[in-house]
XYZ file of C-alpha atoms in Angstrom:
386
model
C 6.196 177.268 234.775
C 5.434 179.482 237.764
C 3.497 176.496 239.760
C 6.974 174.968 238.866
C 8.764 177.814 240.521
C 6.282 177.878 243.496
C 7.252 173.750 243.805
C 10.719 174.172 243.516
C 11.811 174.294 247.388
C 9.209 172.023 248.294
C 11.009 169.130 245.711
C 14.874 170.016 247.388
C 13.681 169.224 250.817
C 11.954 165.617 249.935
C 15.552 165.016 247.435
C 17.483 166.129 250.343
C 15.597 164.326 252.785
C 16.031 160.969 251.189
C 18.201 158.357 252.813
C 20.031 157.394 249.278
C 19.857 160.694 247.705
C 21.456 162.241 251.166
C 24.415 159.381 251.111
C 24.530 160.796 247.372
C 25.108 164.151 248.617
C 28.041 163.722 251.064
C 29.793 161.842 248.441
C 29.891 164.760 246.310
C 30.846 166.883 249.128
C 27.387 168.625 249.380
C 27.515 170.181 246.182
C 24.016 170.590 244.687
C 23.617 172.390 241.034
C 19.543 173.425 240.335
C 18.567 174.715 236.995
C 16.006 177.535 236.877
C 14.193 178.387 233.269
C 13.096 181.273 232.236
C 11.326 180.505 229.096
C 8.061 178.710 230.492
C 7.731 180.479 233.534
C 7.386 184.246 231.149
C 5.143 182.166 228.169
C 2.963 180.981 231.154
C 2.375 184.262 233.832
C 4.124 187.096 231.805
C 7.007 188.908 232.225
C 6.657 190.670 235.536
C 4.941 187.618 237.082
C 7.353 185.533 236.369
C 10.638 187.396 237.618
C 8.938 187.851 240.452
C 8.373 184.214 240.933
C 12.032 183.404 239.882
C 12.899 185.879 242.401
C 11.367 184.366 245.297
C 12.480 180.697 244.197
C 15.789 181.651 244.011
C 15.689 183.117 247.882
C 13.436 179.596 249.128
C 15.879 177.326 247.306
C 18.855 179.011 248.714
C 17.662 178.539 252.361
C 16.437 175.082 251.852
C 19.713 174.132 250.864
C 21.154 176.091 253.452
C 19.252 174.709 256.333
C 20.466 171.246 254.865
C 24.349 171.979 254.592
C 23.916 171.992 251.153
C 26.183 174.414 248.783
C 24.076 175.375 245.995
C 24.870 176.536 242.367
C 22.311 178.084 240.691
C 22.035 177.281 236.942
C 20.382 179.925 235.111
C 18.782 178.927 231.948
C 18.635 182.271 230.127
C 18.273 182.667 226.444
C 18.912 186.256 224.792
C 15.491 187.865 224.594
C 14.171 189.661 227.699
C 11.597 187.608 227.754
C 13.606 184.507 228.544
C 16.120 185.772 230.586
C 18.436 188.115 228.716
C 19.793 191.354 228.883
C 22.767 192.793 230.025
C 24.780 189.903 232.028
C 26.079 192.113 234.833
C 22.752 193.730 235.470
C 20.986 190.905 236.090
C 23.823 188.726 238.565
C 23.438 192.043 240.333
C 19.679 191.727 240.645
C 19.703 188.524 242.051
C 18.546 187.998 245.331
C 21.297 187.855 247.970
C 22.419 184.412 248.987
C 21.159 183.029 246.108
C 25.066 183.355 244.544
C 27.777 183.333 247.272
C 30.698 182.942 244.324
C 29.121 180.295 242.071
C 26.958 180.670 239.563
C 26.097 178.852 235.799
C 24.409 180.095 232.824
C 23.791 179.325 229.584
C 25.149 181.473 226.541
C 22.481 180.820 223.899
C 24.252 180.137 220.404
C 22.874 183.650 218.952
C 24.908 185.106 221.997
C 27.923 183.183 221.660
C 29.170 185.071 218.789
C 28.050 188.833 219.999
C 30.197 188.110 223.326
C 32.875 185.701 222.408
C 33.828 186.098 219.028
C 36.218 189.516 219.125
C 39.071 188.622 221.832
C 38.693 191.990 223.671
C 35.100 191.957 224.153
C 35.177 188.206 225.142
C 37.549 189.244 227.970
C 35.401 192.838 229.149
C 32.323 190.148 229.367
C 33.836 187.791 231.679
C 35.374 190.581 233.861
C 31.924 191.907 233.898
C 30.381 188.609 234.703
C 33.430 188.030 237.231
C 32.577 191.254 238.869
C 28.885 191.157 239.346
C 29.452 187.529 240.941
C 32.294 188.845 243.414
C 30.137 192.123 244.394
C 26.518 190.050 244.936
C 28.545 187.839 246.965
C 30.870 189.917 249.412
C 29.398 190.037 252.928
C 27.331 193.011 253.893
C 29.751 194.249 255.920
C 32.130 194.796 252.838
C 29.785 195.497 250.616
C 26.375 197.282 251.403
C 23.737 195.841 249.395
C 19.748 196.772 249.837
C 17.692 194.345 251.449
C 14.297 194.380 250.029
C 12.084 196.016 252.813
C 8.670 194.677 253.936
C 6.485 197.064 252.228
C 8.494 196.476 248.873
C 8.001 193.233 248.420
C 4.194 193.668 249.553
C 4.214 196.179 246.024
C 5.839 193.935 244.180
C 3.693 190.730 244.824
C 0.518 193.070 244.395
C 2.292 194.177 241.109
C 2.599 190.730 239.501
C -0.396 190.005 240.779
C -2.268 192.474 238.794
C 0.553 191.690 235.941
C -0.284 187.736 235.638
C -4.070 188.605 235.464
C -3.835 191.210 232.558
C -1.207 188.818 230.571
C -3.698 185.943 230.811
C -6.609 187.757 230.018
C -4.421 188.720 226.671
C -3.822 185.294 226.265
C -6.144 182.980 227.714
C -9.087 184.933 227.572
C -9.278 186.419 224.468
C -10.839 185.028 221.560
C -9.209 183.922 218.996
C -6.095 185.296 220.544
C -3.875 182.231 219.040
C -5.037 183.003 215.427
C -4.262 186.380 215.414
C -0.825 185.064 216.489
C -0.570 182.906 213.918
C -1.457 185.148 211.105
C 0.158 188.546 212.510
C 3.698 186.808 212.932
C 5.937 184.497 211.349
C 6.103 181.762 213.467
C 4.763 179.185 210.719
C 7.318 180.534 208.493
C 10.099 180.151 211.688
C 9.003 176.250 212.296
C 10.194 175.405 208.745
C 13.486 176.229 209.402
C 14.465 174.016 211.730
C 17.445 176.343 213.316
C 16.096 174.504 217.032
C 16.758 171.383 218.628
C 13.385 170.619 219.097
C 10.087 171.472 217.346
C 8.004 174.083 218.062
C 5.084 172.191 219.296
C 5.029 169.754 221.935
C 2.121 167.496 220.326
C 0.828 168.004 217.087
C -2.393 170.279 218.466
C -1.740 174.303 217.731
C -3.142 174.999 221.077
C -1.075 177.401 223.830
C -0.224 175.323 226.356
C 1.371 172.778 223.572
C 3.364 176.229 222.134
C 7.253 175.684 223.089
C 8.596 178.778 224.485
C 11.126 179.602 221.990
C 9.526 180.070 218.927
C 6.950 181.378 220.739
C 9.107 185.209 221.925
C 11.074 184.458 218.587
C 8.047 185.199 216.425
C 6.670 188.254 218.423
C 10.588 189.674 218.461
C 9.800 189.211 214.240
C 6.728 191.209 214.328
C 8.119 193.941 216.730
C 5.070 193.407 219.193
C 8.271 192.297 221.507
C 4.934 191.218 223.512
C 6.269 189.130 225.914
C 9.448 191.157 227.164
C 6.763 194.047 228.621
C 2.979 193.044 228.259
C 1.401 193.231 231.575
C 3.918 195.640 233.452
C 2.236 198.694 232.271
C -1.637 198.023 233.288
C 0.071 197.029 236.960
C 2.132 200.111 237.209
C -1.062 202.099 236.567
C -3.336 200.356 238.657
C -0.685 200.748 242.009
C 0.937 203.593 240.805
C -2.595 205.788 240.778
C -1.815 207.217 244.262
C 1.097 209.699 244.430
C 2.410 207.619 247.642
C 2.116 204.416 245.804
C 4.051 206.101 242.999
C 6.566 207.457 245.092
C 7.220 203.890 246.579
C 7.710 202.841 242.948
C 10.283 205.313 242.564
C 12.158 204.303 245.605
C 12.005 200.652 244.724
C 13.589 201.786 241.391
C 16.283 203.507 242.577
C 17.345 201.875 245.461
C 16.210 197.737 244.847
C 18.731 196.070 241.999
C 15.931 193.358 241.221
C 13.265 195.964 240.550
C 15.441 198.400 238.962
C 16.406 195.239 236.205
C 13.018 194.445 235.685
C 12.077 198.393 234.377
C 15.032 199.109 232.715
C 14.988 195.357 230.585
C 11.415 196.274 229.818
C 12.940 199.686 228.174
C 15.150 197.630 226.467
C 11.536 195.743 224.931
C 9.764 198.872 224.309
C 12.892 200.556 222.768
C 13.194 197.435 220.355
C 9.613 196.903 219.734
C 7.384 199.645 216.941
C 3.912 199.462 217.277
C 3.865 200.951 214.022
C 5.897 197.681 211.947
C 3.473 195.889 213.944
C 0.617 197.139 212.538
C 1.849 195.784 209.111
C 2.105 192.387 210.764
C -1.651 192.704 212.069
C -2.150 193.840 208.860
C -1.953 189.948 207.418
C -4.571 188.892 210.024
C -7.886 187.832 207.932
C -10.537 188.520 210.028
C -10.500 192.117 210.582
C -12.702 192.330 213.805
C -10.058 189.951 215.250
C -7.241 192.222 214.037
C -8.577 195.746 215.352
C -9.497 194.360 218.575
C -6.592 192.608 219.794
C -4.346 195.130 217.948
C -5.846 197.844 219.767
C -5.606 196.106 222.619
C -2.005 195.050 222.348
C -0.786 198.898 221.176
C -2.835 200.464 223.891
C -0.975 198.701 226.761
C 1.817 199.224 224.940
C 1.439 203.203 225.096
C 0.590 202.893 228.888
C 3.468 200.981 229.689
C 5.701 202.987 228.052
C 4.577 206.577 230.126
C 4.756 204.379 233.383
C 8.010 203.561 232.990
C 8.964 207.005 232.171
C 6.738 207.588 235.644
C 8.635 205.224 237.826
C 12.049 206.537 236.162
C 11.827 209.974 235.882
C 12.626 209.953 232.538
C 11.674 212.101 229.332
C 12.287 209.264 226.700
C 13.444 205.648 226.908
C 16.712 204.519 227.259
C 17.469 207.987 228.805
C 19.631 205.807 231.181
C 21.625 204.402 228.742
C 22.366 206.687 226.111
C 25.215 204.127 224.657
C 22.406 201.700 224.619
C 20.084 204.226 223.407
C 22.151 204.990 220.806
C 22.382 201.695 219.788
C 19.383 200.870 219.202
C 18.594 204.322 217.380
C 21.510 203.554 214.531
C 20.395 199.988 214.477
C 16.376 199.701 213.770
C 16.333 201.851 211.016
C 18.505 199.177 208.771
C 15.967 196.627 210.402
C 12.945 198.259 209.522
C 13.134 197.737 205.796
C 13.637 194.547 206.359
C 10.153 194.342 208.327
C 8.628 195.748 205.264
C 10.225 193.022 202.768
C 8.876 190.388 204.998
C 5.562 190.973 205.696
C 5.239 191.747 201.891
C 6.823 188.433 201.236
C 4.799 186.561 203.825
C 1.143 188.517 202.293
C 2.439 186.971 198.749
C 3.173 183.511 199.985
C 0.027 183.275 202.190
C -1.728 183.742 198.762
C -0.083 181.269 196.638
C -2.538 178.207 195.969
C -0.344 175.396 196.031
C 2.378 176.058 198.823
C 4.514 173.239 197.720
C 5.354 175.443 194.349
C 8.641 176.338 193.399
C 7.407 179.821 193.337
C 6.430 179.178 197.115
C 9.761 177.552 198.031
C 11.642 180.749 196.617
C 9.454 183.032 198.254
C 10.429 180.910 201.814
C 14.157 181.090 201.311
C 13.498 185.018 200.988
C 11.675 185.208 204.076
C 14.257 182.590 205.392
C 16.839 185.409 204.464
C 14.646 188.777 206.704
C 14.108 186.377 210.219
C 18.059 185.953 209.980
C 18.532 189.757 209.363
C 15.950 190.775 211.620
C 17.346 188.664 214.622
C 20.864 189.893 213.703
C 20.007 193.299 213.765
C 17.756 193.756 216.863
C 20.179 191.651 218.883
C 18.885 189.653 221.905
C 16.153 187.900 220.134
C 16.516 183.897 220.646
């Protein structure tokens, strides 16, 4: 979680200040592997929020251990949405703060990755030379390679920017009413904890409240819907608020050319945006009982949806999405129209289901397997999803 994050440095220097941990240390040569998550942290402050905290953890940690004689490996715990981490590998070893590498590094290849990078030779070895790359490059010294230090008055934006991020994404979440029903209805996720493709459940106690919500499941079942909610929400409401004055803006548009971190952060979130279609996920609110609940935090969710989407294009420069990447762009342009139809089968099959009396039928079961059937080609097709 981010207070996790924020403890982080604090926990290394009482480990590495213990007698028996320290004799530990030197007999294992001063090696020291920490794993960093990216799951909780985003589920708990929000997207922006949270990279910024991982950001900052990763810098402490590295001089904690450094002031000890410690050599650190990070190990990033990354899944394949956004949200949790993903996106494209090289990018984001490049975004990492410096120091925080210096040749090692770990990560975890989710098992709906594994395939997409390792299953074709040829693409398996372009990965790893990518991978290979980024790690060499973030680590050479500046001399060799000239990488840009984040100044002063950049970092002051970005705290004040996931500031004003963490406070809108609770107020979604926390503070709205109701806000866990709509989920609930609007999304698969009941349908998703039945078919036990995790190791664990989706619930860490038997109470459906947030805080007992496992990650996972939890960007899983908005990546179903197409809200892709928790790979942008919040961004967009702090880009406006700083981003008012034309200074502030043009700061923005520095940070985004010129900072690696920041510039991974926008263009993942176009990534999100691109993916996400406020229109499929209208359908999905569509299945949402109580209609006051489902107008308001609909409105809610597609409005900051719309204003995130024309900051970006702000802080890039761009005229559309993706106008960075036009492979990626392209991509994703071939790709959602085979996945829309498959939206429309399964929030059809989830309104006929929802319906059925007795939901231990056989008429129920067959209508599960069928939905069973669009999460696997919905997550196949829009990629980056676990």
């Amino acid at each position: 979680t981010r207070a996790d994050l924020q403890n982080g440095p604090a926990i290394m220097q009482t480990l590495f200040t213990d007698p028996a941990y320290a004799r530990h240390l030197a007999r294992a040569g001063m090696q020291q592997t920490i794993m960093i998550g990216y799951s909780d942290s985003n589920k708990d402050a929000g997207y922006l929020a949270a990279n910024w905290e991982l950001y900052q953890a990763q810098e402490a940690l590295a001089e904690t251990c450094g002031a000890h004689g410690v050599t650190m490996t990070l190990f990033h715990g990354r899944g394949g949405t956004i949200a949790r981490g993903g996106g494209p590998a090289k990018r984001t070893i490049m975004a990492q703060p410096p120091g925080s590498i210096n040749g090692r590094i770990r990560i975890t290849e989710q098992g709906e990755i594994i395939d997409e990078r390792y299953n074709h030779p040829a693409i398996a070895q372009r990965h790893l030379e990518q991978i290979v790359h980024a790690v060499l490059m973030n680590s050479l010294p500046p001399r060799t390679y000239k990488r840009t230090q984040p100044k002063p008055k950049w970092r002051s934006a970005l705290a004040q920017l996931a500031d004003i991020s963490y406070h809108a994404y609770r107020g979604l979440i926390y503070d709205t009413p109701d806000l866990l029903e709509f989920w609930q209805q609007a999304t698969p996720i009941a349908e998703v904890s039945q078919m036990h493709i995790g190791s664990r459940p989706s619930r860490r106690t038997g109470k459906a409240t947030f805080d007992s919500l496992r990650a996972i499941p939890w960007g899983f079942s908005w990546m179903q819907s197409r809200f892709v909610l928790p790979g942008w929400y919040g961004l967009g409401q702090a880009l406006a608020e700083y981003g008012r004055k034309p200074k502030r803006l043009e700061r923005l548009q520095t940070m985004y050319r010129e900072w690696p971190f920041f510039t991974a952060v926008i263009d993942n979130t176009q990534i999100s945006l691109a993916k996400a279609d406020m229109g499929i996920a209208r359908l999905y609110a569509g299945l949402v009982q109580d209609e006051a609940l489902r107008e308001r935090v609909f409105t809610q969710i597609a409005t900051a949806y719309r204003q995130t989407e024309h900051w970006i294009l702000q802080v890039t420069g761009q005229r559309e999405l993706l106008d960075n990447d036009p492979t990626l762009k392209r991509w994703v342009r071939q790709r959602n129209p085979y996945v829309d139809p498959l939206n429309f089968i399964q929030v059809d099959l989830l309104r006929r289901l929802r319906t059925l009396p007795d939901q231990e039928s056989a008429a129920a079961q067959e209508l599960l397997q069928a939905i069973f059937l669009t999460i696997n080609g919905i997550a196949s097709g829009l990629k980056n999803t676990g």
